[in-house]
PDB file of C-alpha atoms in Angstrom:
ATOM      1  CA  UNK Q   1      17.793  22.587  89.786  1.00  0.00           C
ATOM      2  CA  UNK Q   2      18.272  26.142  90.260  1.00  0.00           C
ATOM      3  CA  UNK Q   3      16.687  28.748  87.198  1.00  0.00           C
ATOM      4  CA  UNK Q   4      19.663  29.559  84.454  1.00  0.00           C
ATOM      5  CA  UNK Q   5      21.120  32.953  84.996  1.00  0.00           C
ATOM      6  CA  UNK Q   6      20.872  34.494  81.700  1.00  0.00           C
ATOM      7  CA  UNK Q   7      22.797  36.759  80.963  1.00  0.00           C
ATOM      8  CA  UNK Q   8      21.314  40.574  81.007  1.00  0.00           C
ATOM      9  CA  UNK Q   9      21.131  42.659  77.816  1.00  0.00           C
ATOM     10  CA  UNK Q  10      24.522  44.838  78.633  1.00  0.00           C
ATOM     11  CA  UNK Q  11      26.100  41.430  79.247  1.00  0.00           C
ATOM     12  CA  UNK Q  12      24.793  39.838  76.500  1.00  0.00           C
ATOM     13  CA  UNK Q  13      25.805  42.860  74.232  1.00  0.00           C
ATOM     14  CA  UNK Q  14      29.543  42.443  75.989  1.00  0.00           C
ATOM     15  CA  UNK Q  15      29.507  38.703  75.423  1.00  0.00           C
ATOM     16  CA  UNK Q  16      28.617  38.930  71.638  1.00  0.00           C
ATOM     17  CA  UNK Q  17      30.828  41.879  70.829  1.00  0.00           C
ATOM     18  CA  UNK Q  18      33.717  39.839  72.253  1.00  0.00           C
ATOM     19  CA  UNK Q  19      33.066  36.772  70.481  1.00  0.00           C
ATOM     20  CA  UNK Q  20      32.708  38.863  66.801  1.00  0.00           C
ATOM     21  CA  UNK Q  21      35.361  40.884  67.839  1.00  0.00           C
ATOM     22  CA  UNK Q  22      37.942  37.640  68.338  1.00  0.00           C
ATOM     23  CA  UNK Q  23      36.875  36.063  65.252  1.00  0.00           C
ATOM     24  CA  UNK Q  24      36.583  38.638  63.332  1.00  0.00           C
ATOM     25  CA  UNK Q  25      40.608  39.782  64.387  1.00  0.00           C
ATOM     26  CA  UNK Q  26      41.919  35.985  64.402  1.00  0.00           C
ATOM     27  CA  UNK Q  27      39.936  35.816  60.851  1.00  0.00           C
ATOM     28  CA  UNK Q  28      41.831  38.923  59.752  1.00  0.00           C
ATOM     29  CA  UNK Q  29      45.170  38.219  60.821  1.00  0.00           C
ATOM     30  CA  UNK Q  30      45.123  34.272  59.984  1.00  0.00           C
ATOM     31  CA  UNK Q  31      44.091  36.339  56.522  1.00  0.00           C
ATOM     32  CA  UNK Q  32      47.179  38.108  56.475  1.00  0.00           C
ATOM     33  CA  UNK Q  33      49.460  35.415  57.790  1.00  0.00           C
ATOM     34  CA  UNK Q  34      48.515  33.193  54.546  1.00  0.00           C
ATOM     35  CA  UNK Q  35      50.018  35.541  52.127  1.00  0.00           C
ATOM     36  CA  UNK Q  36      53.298  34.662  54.222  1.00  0.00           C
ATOM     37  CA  UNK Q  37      52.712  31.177  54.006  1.00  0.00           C
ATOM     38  CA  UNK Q  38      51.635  30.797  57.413  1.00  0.00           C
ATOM     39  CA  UNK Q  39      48.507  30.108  59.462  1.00  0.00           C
ATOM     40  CA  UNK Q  40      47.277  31.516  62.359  1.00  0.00           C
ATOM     41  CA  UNK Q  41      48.554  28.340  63.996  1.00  0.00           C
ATOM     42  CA  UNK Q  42      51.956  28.236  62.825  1.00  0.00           C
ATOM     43  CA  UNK Q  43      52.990  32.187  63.375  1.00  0.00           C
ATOM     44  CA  UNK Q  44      51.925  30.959  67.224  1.00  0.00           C
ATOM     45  CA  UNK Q  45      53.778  28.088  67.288  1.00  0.00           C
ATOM     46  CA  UNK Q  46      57.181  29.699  66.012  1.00  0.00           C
ATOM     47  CA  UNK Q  47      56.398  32.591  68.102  1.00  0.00           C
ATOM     48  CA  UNK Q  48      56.374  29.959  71.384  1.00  0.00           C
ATOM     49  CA  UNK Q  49      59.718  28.012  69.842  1.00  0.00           C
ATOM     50  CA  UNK Q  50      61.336  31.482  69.012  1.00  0.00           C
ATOM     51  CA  UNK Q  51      60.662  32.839  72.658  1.00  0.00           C
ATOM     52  CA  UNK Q  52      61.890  29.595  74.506  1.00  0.00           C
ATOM     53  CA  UNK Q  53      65.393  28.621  75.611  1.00  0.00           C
ATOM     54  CA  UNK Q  54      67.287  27.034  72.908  1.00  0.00           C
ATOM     55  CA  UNK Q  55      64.256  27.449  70.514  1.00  0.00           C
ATOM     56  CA  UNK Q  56      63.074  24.313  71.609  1.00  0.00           C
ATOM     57  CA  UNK Q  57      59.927  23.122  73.802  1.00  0.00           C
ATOM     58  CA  UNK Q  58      58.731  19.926  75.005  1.00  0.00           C
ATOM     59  CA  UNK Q  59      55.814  19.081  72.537  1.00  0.00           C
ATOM     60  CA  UNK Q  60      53.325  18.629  75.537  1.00  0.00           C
ATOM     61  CA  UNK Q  61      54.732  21.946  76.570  1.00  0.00           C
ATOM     62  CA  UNK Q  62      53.738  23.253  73.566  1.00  0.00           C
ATOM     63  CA  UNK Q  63      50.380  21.886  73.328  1.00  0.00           C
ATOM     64  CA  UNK Q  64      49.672  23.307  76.693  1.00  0.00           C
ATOM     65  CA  UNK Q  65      50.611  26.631  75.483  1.00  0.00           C
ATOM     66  CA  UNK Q  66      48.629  26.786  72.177  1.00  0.00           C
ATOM     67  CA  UNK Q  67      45.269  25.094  73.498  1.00  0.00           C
ATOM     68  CA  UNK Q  68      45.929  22.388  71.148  1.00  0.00           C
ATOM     69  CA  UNK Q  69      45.008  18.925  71.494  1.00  0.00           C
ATOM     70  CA  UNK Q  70      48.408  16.723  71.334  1.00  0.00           C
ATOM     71  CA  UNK Q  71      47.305  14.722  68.873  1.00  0.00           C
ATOM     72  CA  UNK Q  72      46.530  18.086  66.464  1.00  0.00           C
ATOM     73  CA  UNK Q  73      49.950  19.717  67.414  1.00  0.00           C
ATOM     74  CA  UNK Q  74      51.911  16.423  65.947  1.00  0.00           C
ATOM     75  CA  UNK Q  75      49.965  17.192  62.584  1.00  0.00           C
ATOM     76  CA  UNK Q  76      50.514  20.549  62.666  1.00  0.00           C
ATOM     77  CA  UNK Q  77      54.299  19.922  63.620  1.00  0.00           C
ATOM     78  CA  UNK Q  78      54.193  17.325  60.856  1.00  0.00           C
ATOM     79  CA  UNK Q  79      53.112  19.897  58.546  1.00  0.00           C
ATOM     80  CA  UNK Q  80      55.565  22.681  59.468  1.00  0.00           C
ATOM     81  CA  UNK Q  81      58.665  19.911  59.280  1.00  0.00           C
ATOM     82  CA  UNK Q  82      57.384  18.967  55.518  1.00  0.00           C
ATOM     83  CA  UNK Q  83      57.954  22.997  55.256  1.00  0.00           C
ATOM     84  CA  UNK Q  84      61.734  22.937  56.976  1.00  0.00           C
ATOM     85  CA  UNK Q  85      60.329  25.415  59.560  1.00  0.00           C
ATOM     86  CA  UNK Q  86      60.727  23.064  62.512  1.00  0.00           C
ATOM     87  CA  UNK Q  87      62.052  19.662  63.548  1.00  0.00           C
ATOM     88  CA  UNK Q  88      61.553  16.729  66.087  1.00  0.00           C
ATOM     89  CA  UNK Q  89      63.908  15.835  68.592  1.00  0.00           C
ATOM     90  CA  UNK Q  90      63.551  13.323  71.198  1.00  0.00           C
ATOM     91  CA  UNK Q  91      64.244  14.189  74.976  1.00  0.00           C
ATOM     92  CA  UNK Q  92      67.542  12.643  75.958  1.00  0.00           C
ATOM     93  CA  UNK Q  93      66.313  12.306  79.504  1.00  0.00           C
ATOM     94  CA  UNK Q  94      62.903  11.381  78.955  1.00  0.00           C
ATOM     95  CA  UNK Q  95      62.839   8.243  76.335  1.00  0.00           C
ATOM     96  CA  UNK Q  96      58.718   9.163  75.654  1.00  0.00           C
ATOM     97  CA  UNK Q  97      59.119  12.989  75.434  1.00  0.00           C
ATOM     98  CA  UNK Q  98      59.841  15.077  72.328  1.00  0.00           C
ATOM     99  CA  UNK Q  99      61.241  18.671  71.315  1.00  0.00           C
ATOM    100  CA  UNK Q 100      59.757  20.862  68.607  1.00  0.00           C
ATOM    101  CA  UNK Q 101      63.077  22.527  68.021  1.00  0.00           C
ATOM    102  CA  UNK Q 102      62.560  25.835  65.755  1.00  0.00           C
ATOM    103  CA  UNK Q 103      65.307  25.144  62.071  1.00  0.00           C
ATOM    104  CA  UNK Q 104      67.154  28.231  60.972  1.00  0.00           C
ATOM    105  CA  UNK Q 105      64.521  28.527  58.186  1.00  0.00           C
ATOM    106  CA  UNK Q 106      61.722  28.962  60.977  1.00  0.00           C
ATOM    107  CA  UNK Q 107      63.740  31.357  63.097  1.00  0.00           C
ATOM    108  CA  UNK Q 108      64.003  33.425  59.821  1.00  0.00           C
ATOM    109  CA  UNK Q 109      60.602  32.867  58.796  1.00  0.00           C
ATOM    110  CA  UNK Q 110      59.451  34.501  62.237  1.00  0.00           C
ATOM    111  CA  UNK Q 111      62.361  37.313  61.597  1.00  0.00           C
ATOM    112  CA  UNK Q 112      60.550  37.935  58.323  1.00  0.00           C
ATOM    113  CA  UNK Q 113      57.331  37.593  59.036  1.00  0.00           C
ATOM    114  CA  UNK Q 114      56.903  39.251  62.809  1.00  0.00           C
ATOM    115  CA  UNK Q 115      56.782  42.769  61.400  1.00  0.00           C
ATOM    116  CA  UNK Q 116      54.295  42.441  59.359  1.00  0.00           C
ATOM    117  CA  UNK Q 117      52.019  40.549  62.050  1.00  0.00           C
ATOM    118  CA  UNK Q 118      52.271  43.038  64.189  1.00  0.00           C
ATOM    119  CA  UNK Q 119      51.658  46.106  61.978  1.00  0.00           C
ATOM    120  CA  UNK Q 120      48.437  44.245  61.370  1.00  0.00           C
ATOM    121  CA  UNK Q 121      47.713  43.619  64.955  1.00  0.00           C
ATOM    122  CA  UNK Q 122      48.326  47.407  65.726  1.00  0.00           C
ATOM    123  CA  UNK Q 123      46.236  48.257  62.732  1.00  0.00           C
ATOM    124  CA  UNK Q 124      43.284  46.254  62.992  1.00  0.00           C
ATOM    125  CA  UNK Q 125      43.299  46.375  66.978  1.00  0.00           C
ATOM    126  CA  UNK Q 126      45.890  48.247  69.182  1.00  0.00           C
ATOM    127  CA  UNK Q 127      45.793  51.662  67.392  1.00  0.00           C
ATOM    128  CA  UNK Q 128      41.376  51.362  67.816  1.00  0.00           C
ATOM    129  CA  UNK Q 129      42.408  51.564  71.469  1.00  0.00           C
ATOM    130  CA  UNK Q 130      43.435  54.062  73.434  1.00  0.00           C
ATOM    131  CA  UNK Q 131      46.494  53.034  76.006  1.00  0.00           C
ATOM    132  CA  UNK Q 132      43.859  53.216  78.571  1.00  0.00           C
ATOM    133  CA  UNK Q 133      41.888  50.920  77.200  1.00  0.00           C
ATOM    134  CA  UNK Q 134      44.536  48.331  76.287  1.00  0.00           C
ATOM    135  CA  UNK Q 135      45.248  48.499  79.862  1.00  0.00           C
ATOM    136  CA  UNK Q 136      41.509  48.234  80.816  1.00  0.00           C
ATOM    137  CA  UNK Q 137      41.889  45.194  78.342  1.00  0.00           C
ATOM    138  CA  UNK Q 138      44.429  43.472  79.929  1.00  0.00           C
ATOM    139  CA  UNK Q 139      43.121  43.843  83.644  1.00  0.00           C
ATOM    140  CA  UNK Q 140      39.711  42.122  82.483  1.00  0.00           C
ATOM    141  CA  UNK Q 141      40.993  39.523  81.103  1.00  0.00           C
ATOM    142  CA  UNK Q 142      43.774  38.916  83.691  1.00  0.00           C
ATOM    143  CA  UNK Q 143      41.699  37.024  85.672  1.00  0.00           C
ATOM    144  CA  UNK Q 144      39.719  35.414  83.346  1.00  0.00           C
ATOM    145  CA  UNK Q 145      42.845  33.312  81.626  1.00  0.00           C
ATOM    146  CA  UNK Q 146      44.095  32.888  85.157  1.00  0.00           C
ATOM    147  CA  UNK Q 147      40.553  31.069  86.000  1.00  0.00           C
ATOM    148  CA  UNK Q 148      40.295  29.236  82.898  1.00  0.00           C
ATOM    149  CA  UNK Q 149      44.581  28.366  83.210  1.00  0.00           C
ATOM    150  CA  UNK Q 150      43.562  26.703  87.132  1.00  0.00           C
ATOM    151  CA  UNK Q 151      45.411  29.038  88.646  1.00  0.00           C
TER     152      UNK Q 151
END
């Protein structure tokens, strides 16, 4: 078995700064999404339904696209139907699959709650940044999501 590359001082400086820096923001915002009402969670799951064709996705879909489990996105879909901000429907072509469909209530839940979200995501990241470095941000990690994604 070949020695562990550790990881070098600058790239264990990197490493930790990105991991405080993530939870640190996610902390933050999930902060500021509560006085809404929201979670982290659910601002990212209406955010998905409100973006998709007919404000609907395929819950496996879904799943897929918020790194959930999908036995943890039915409970959390559970939750936000209890709340009116989304419903179930089942796939007329597929007898097994299922639509989170986004209500009226959730579409103007997201309508209320967006700017806010993003005045804190400018404020507590973007505006830190200059554009160069946004740009910088999104070409390193580019590749990394595209690795991680199989692709």
């Amino acid at each position: 078995m070949a020695d562990p590359r550790w990881l070098s001082p600058a790239e264990q400086s990197a490493w930790r700064a990105h991991l405080a820096a993530h939870r640190l923001l996610t902390h933050r915002l999930d902060r500021e999404l509560q006085e809404h009402g929201l979670s982290f969670n659910d601002y990212e799951i209406l955010v998905n339904l409100s973006e998709s064709p007919d404000r609907r996705m395929r819950m496996s879909d879904l799943a897929d696209a918020t790194i959930q489990s999908r036995s943890r996105l039915s409970h959390q879909i559970s939750r936000m139907e209890a709340a009116g901000l989304v419903t179930r429907e089942n796939c007329e072509d597929d007898r097994r699959g299922t639509f989170a469909v986004l209500t009226g209530e959730g579409w103007d839940t997201i309508q209320r709650v967006a700017p806010d979200h993003v005045a804190g995501v400018r404020r507590h990241f973007i505006d830190l940044l200059t554009p160069a470095q946004v740009a910088e941000l999104d070409e390193i990690y580019t590749p990394v999501i595209a690795k991680l994604q199989g692709k």
